[in-house]
Amino acid sequence: MTTAREIMTDAECIGAEETVLEAAKEMTQMGVGAMPICGTDDRLKGMLTDRDIVVKVLGVGKDPAQVKAGELAHGEAVTIGADDDAAEILRTMSEHKVRRLPVIDGHRLVGIVAQADVARALPDPQVGDLLEALSTD
């Protein structure tokens, strides 16, 4: 069965101490809508999305050049193990209603599995089930 390691894409972290403005610039340059936030210990602290930037920073009048990415890392990030199989990826995405899963090998971030990666790698019925699960409340 297909594993997270086989379908993931590379991921670059934004440092928890970097500003949201720096993160937005990196996201724009990379053409992505989310980035993992990593601490100085290289451990995943959370995920930063373009929606977080709009809703939690710009929408409430905060200065993105002053807000640190780590300030937006709340709770524990939902992750998947590098050797977890496709069924676990689908279950985790569906259960937590997330479109992107950081892939962890031990305690190290090694990639991201996005909804698009799943769509490319898995049979249509499984992808359809995932899309339905992510689209319902």
Short mmCIF file of C-alpha atoms in Angstrom, two decimals:
data_model
loop_
_atom_site.label_atom_id
_atom_site.label_comp_id
_atom_site.label_asym_id
_atom_site.label_seq_id
_atom_site.Cartn_x
_atom_site.Cartn_y
_atom_site.Cartn_z
CA MET A 1 0.00 0.00 0.00
CA THR A 2 1.12 3.58 -0.70
CA THR A 3 2.83 5.36 2.20
CA ALA A 4 3.04 9.03 3.14
CA ARG A 5 6.74 9.00 2.27
CA GLU A 6 5.92 7.94 -1.30
CA ILE A 7 3.38 10.68 -2.03
CA MET A 8 4.59 13.59 0.12
CA THR A 9 6.18 16.73 -1.23
CA ASP A 10 9.12 18.54 0.33
CA ALA A 11 8.32 21.05 3.04
CA GLU A 12 10.20 24.04 4.30
CA CYS A 13 9.53 25.38 7.77
CA ILE A 14 8.99 28.95 8.75
CA GLY A 15 10.78 29.61 12.02
CA ALA A 16 8.56 30.35 15.01
CA GLU A 17 10.51 33.59 15.54
CA GLU A 18 10.12 34.78 11.94
CA THR A 19 7.39 37.30 11.24
CA VAL A 20 4.11 36.55 9.52
CA LEU A 21 5.17 39.01 6.79
CA GLU A 22 8.31 36.93 6.14
CA ALA A 23 6.15 33.80 6.08
CA ALA A 24 3.72 35.38 3.60
CA LYS A 25 6.61 36.31 1.30
CA GLU A 26 7.99 32.75 1.44
CA MET A 27 4.56 31.26 0.81
CA THR A 28 4.10 33.54 -2.19
CA GLN A 29 7.54 32.70 -3.57
CA MET A 30 6.91 28.96 -3.13
CA GLY A 31 3.34 29.12 -4.45
CA VAL A 32 1.87 27.41 -1.36
CA GLY A 33 -1.04 28.19 0.93
CA ALA A 34 0.46 26.78 4.11
CA MET A 35 3.80 26.25 5.81
CA PRO A 36 4.84 24.28 8.86
CA ILE A 37 6.06 26.36 11.81
CA CYS A 38 9.19 24.95 13.45
CA GLY A 39 10.86 25.99 16.67
CA THR A 40 14.54 26.52 17.27
CA ASP A 41 14.66 22.84 18.27
CA ASP A 42 13.59 21.92 14.69
CA ARG A 43 10.36 20.42 16.03
CA LEU A 44 7.02 21.11 14.43
CA LYS A 45 5.03 23.70 16.38
CA GLY A 46 2.04 24.03 14.06
CA MET A 47 0.89 25.02 10.62
CA LEU A 48 0.51 28.54 9.26
CA THR A 49 -2.04 29.01 6.49
CA ASP A 50 -2.85 31.93 4.24
CA ARG A 51 -6.26 31.98 5.96
CA ASP A 52 -4.56 32.34 9.38
CA ILE A 53 -2.68 35.37 8.07
CA VAL A 54 -5.86 37.01 6.79
CA VAL A 55 -8.18 36.14 9.69
CA LYS A 56 -5.86 36.23 12.71
CA VAL A 57 -3.52 39.03 11.64
CA LEU A 58 -4.79 41.32 8.87
CA GLY A 59 -8.49 40.98 9.67
CA VAL A 60 -7.98 42.14 13.25
CA GLY A 61 -5.65 45.00 12.36
CA LYS A 62 -2.36 43.47 13.51
CA ASP A 63 0.89 44.32 11.75
CA PRO A 64 2.24 41.21 9.96
CA ALA A 65 5.76 42.63 10.31
CA GLN A 66 5.38 42.50 14.11
CA VAL A 67 3.51 39.21 14.65
CA LYS A 68 5.72 36.12 14.97
CA ALA A 69 4.67 32.96 13.15
CA GLY A 70 4.94 31.03 16.41
CA GLU A 71 2.18 33.17 17.92
CA LEU A 72 -0.24 31.51 15.49
CA ALA A 73 0.84 27.94 16.34
CA HIS A 74 -1.90 26.85 18.73
CA GLY A 75 -2.43 23.34 20.02
CA GLU A 76 -0.71 20.32 18.60
CA ALA A 77 -0.45 19.97 14.83
CA VAL A 78 -2.15 16.98 13.26
CA THR A 79 0.60 14.90 11.64
CA ILE A 80 1.17 11.59 9.88
CA GLY A 81 4.11 9.23 10.16
CA ALA A 82 6.33 8.88 7.09
CA ASP A 83 5.62 5.15 6.87
CA ASP A 84 1.88 5.37 7.55
CA ASP A 85 -0.20 3.98 4.72
CA ALA A 86 -2.82 5.61 2.53
CA ALA A 87 -5.69 4.35 4.68
CA GLU A 88 -4.21 6.16 7.69
CA ILE A 89 -3.67 9.32 5.63
CA LEU A 90 -7.31 9.27 4.52
CA ARG A 91 -8.58 8.52 8.02
CA THR A 92 -6.51 11.29 9.60
CA MET A 93 -7.45 13.91 7.00
CA SER A 94 -11.13 12.98 7.22
CA GLU A 95 -11.26 12.78 11.02
CA HIS A 96 -9.51 16.11 11.58
CA LYS A 97 -10.91 17.81 8.44
CA VAL A 98 -7.47 18.94 7.29
CA ARG A 99 -6.24 19.30 3.71
CA ARG A 100 -2.54 19.14 4.54
CA LEU A 101 -0.65 16.80 6.86
CA PRO A 102 2.92 17.39 7.96
CA VAL A 103 4.87 14.12 7.57
CA ILE A 104 7.06 13.24 10.54
CA ASP A 105 9.91 10.74 10.71
CA GLY A 106 10.73 10.40 14.40
CA HIS A 107 10.48 14.01 15.53
CA ARG A 108 11.72 15.49 12.26
CA LEU A 109 9.52 17.08 9.60
CA VAL A 110 10.28 15.39 6.28
CA GLY A 111 7.43 16.57 4.05
CA ILE A 112 3.78 17.43 3.59
CA VAL A 113 0.95 15.33 2.19
CA ALA A 114 -1.64 17.62 0.67
CA GLN A 115 -5.10 16.79 -0.60
CA ALA A 116 -3.73 17.16 -4.15
CA ASP A 117 -1.00 14.57 -3.44
CA VAL A 118 -3.67 12.13 -2.29
CA ALA A 119 -5.78 12.84 -5.38
CA ARG A 120 -2.84 12.05 -7.67
CA ALA A 121 -1.78 8.88 -5.85
CA LEU A 122 -4.97 7.07 -4.89
CA PRO A 123 -7.91 5.55 -6.77
CA ASP A 124 -10.84 7.85 -7.53
CA PRO A 125 -13.36 6.32 -5.06
CA GLN A 126 -11.00 6.91 -2.11
CA VAL A 127 -10.33 10.47 -3.24
CA GLY A 128 -14.06 11.08 -3.60
CA ASP A 129 -14.65 9.85 -0.06
CA LEU A 130 -11.95 12.20 1.24
CA LEU A 131 -13.35 15.20 -0.61
CA GLU A 132 -16.81 14.47 0.74
CA ALA A 133 -15.48 14.17 4.31
CA LEU A 134 -13.56 17.44 4.04
CA SER A 135 -16.52 19.28 2.52
CA THR A 136 -19.10 18.43 5.18
CA ASP A 137 -19.46 19.96 8.64
#
